[in-house]
PDB file of C-alpha atoms in Angstrom:
ATOM      1  CA  MET A   1      -0.479   1.712  33.202  1.00 75.00           C
ATOM      2  CA  ILE A   2       1.171   1.508  29.802  1.00 79.00           C
ATOM      3  CA  ARG A   3       0.071   4.246  27.408  1.00 86.00           C
ATOM      4  CA  LYS A   4      -0.330   3.534  23.723  1.00 88.00           C
ATOM      5  CA  PRO A   5       1.909   5.639  21.497  1.00 93.00           C
ATOM      6  CA  ARG A   6       0.114   8.300  19.471  1.00 96.00           C
ATOM      7  CA  ILE A   7       1.324   8.518  15.886  1.00 96.00           C
ATOM      8  CA  LEU A   8       0.413  11.004  13.168  1.00 96.00           C
ATOM      9  CA  VAL A   9       1.168   9.796   9.645  1.00 94.00           C
ATOM     10  CA  VAL A  10       1.173  12.391   6.874  1.00 94.00           C
ATOM     11  CA  GLY A  11       1.587  10.852   3.461  1.00 88.00           C
ATOM     12  CA  ILE A  12       0.062   9.160   0.478  1.00 87.00           C
ATOM     13  CA  PHE A  13      -2.321   6.252   0.294  1.00 91.00           C
ATOM     14  CA  VAL A  14      -1.085   3.636  -2.173  1.00 94.00           C
ATOM     15  CA  MET A  15      -2.658   0.423  -3.413  1.00 96.00           C
ATOM     16  CA  ASP A  16       0.025  -2.191  -4.042  1.00 95.00           C
ATOM     17  CA  LEU A  17      -0.465  -4.166  -7.274  1.00 97.00           C
ATOM     18  CA  ILE A  18       1.703  -7.254  -6.785  1.00 97.00           C
ATOM     19  CA  ALA A  19       2.625  -9.719  -9.521  1.00 97.00           C
ATOM     20  CA  SER A  20       4.729 -12.720  -8.493  1.00 97.00           C
ATOM     21  CA  THR A  21       6.867 -14.518 -11.048  1.00 97.00           C
ATOM     22  CA  LYS A  22       9.723 -17.009 -11.211  1.00 96.00           C
ATOM     23  CA  LYS A  23      11.729 -14.580 -13.344  1.00 94.00           C
ATOM     24  CA  ALA A  24      11.439 -10.812 -13.612  1.00 93.00           C
ATOM     25  CA  PRO A  25      11.206  -9.647 -17.206  1.00 94.00           C
ATOM     26  CA  ASN A  26      14.117  -7.979 -18.945  1.00 93.00           C
ATOM     27  CA  SER A  27      13.549  -4.882 -21.054  1.00 94.00           C
ATOM     28  CA  GLY A  28      10.996  -5.681 -23.768  1.00 96.00           C
ATOM     29  CA  GLU A  29      10.367  -9.191 -22.419  1.00 96.00           C
ATOM     30  CA  THR A  30       7.046 -10.683 -21.282  1.00 97.00           C
ATOM     31  CA  VAL A  31       6.929 -13.442 -18.668  1.00 96.00           C
ATOM     32  CA  ILE A  32       4.076 -15.476 -17.222  1.00 96.00           C
ATOM     33  CA  GLY A  33       3.256 -14.666 -13.611  1.00 96.00           C
ATOM     34  CA  LEU A  34       2.573 -17.056 -10.739  1.00 96.00           C
ATOM     35  CA  ASN A  35      -0.185 -14.933  -9.179  1.00 96.00           C
ATOM     36  CA  PHE A  36      -1.514 -11.410  -8.728  1.00 98.00           C
ATOM     37  CA  ARG A  37      -2.979  -9.625  -5.724  1.00 97.00           C
ATOM     38  CA  THR A  38      -3.694  -6.171  -4.436  1.00 96.00           C
ATOM     39  CA  ALA A  39      -2.706  -5.057  -0.958  1.00 93.00           C
ATOM     40  CA  PRO A  40      -3.716  -1.853   0.780  1.00 90.00           C
ATOM     41  CA  GLY A  41      -1.833  -1.038   3.921  1.00 72.00           C
ATOM     42  CA  GLY A  42       1.329   0.786   4.748  1.00 85.00           C
ATOM     43  CA  LYS A  43       3.054   2.204   7.772  1.00 87.00           C
ATOM     44  CA  ALA A  44      -0.090   3.648   9.402  1.00 92.00           C
ATOM     45  CA  VAL A  45      -1.882   0.291   9.231  1.00 91.00           C
ATOM     46  CA  GLN A  46       1.111  -1.595  10.634  1.00 92.00           C
ATOM     47  CA  CYS A  47       1.484   0.848  13.533  1.00 93.00           C
ATOM     48  CA  ALA A  48      -2.217   0.491  14.389  1.00 94.00           C
ATOM     49  CA  ARG A  49      -1.993  -3.294  14.212  1.00 92.00           C
ATOM     50  CA  LEU A  50       0.899  -3.111  16.681  1.00 94.00           C
ATOM     51  CA  GLY A  51      -1.318  -1.231  19.139  1.00 93.00           C
ATOM     52  CA  ALA A  52      -0.607   2.460  18.525  1.00 96.00           C
ATOM     53  CA  ASN A  53      -3.246   5.179  18.267  1.00 96.00           C
ATOM     54  CA  VAL A  54      -2.740   6.289  14.670  1.00 97.00           C
ATOM     55  CA  THR A  55      -4.184   9.206  12.746  1.00 97.00           C
ATOM     56  CA  MET A  56      -3.620   9.371   8.994  1.00 96.00           C
ATOM     57  CA  VAL A  57      -3.639  12.636   7.084  1.00 96.00           C
ATOM     58  CA  GLY A  58      -3.648  12.300   3.328  1.00 94.00           C
ATOM     59  CA  ARG A  59      -5.584  12.371   0.122  1.00 95.00           C
ATOM     60  CA  VAL A  60      -7.103   9.685  -2.059  1.00 96.00           C
ATOM     61  CA  GLY A  61      -8.812   9.757  -5.414  1.00 96.00           C
ATOM     62  CA  ASN A  62     -12.537   9.284  -5.834  1.00 97.00           C
ATOM     63  CA  ASP A  63     -11.982   5.717  -7.083  1.00 97.00           C
ATOM     64  CA  ALA A  64     -12.083   2.095  -5.943  1.00 97.00           C
ATOM     65  CA  TYR A  65      -8.461   2.121  -4.772  1.00 97.00           C
ATOM     66  CA  GLY A  66      -9.144   5.189  -2.643  1.00 96.00           C
ATOM     67  CA  ARG A  67     -12.198   3.616  -1.045  1.00 97.00           C
ATOM     68  CA  ASP A  68     -10.366   0.305  -0.478  1.00 97.00           C
ATOM     69  CA  THR A  69      -7.226   1.843   1.062  1.00 96.00           C
ATOM     70  CA  VAL A  70      -9.221   4.072   3.419  1.00 97.00           C
ATOM     71  CA  ALA A  71     -11.507   1.176   4.402  1.00 96.00           C
ATOM     72  CA  ALA A  72      -8.511  -1.066   5.136  1.00 95.00           C
ATOM     73  CA  ALA A  73      -6.862   1.616   7.266  1.00 96.00           C
ATOM     74  CA  SER A  74     -10.084   2.255   9.168  1.00 96.00           C
ATOM     75  CA  ALA A  75     -10.674  -1.478   9.722  1.00 95.00           C
ATOM     76  CA  SER A  76      -7.180  -1.702  11.237  1.00 94.00           C
ATOM     77  CA  GLY A  77      -7.985   1.054  13.725  1.00 95.00           C
ATOM     78  CA  VAL A  78      -6.462   4.050  11.936  1.00 97.00           C
ATOM     79  CA  ASP A  79      -8.329   7.347  12.400  1.00 97.00           C
ATOM     80  CA  VAL A  80      -9.058   8.384   8.807  1.00 97.00           C
ATOM     81  CA  SER A  81     -11.257  11.379   9.633  1.00 97.00           C
ATOM     82  CA  ARG A  82      -8.650  13.743   8.171  1.00 96.00           C
ATOM     83  CA  VAL A  83      -8.418  11.990   4.802  1.00 96.00           C
ATOM     84  CA  VAL A  84      -9.583  14.100   1.866  1.00 96.00           C
ATOM     85  CA  VAL A  85     -11.128  12.703  -1.318  1.00 96.00           C
ATOM     86  CA  ASP A  86      -9.759  14.402  -4.438  1.00 95.00           C
ATOM     87  CA  ALA A  87     -12.201  14.298  -7.356  1.00 95.00           C
ATOM     88  CA  GLU A  88      -9.564  15.303  -9.914  1.00 96.00           C
ATOM     89  CA  ASN A  89      -6.628  12.989  -9.158  1.00 96.00           C
ATOM     90  CA  PRO A  90      -6.380   9.204  -8.760  1.00 97.00           C
ATOM     91  CA  THR A  91      -5.312   7.275  -5.696  1.00 96.00           C
ATOM     92  CA  GLY A  92      -1.656   6.264  -5.736  1.00 95.00           C
ATOM     93  CA  VAL A  93      -0.559   2.817  -6.846  1.00 96.00           C
ATOM     94  CA  SER A  94       2.668   0.880  -6.676  1.00 95.00           C
ATOM     95  CA  ALA A  95       3.406  -1.726  -9.329  1.00 96.00           C
ATOM     96  CA  ILE A  96       5.441  -4.459  -7.680  1.00 96.00           C
ATOM     97  CA  THR A  97       7.117  -7.342  -9.493  1.00 96.00           C
ATOM     98  CA  LEU A  98       8.061  -9.982  -6.953  1.00 95.00           C
ATOM     99  CA  GLU A  99      10.612 -12.420  -8.364  1.00 95.00           C
ATOM    100  CA  ILE A 100      10.549 -15.721  -6.447  1.00 94.00           C
ATOM    101  CA  THR A 101      13.830 -17.641  -6.760  1.00 92.00           C
ATOM    102  CA  GLU A 102      15.647 -20.456  -4.966  1.00 91.00           C
ATOM    103  CA  THR A 103      17.587 -17.867  -2.970  1.00 92.00           C
ATOM    104  CA  GLY A 104      14.578 -15.796  -1.901  1.00 93.00           C
ATOM    105  CA  ALA A 105      12.274 -13.080  -3.159  1.00 93.00           C
ATOM    106  CA  HIS A 106      13.434  -9.925  -4.904  1.00 94.00           C
ATOM    107  CA  ASN A 107      11.183  -6.996  -5.684  1.00 94.00           C
ATOM    108  CA  ARG A 108      11.095  -4.177  -8.199  1.00 95.00           C
ATOM    109  CA  ILE A 109       8.720  -1.333  -7.342  1.00 95.00           C
ATOM    110  CA  VAL A 110       7.371   1.630  -9.271  1.00 96.00           C
ATOM    111  CA  VAL A 111       5.302   4.084  -7.196  1.00 94.00           C
ATOM    112  CA  CYS A 112       2.842   6.460  -8.863  1.00 95.00           C
ATOM    113  CA  PRO A 113       1.781   8.739  -5.979  1.00 91.00           C
ATOM    114  CA  GLY A 114      -1.528   9.875  -7.487  1.00 87.00           C
TER     115      GLY A 114
END
């Protein structure tokens, strides 16, 4: 019998805010994007999707991003019973600019842990 790995993830929940564009803006420049999406997830979700028993310990804000990231983790099979809701601080976000070029995709990421 093969046993599933048990993984404990201690970290932050982050909602990815992803804007795709043909050209990343230079300093002071504005460009038109191709599309925008949000993506909850992370290492805990990926481990659970690969079949591990995952428990996540962390904190989220009492906001929509907090509810969405915890719901996504739970829906993927992550045990979120040890996640705390913080009424005073926001859930973390990462602002991702995804530049799509002929040679591939290149990203620039700013993480605000919350």
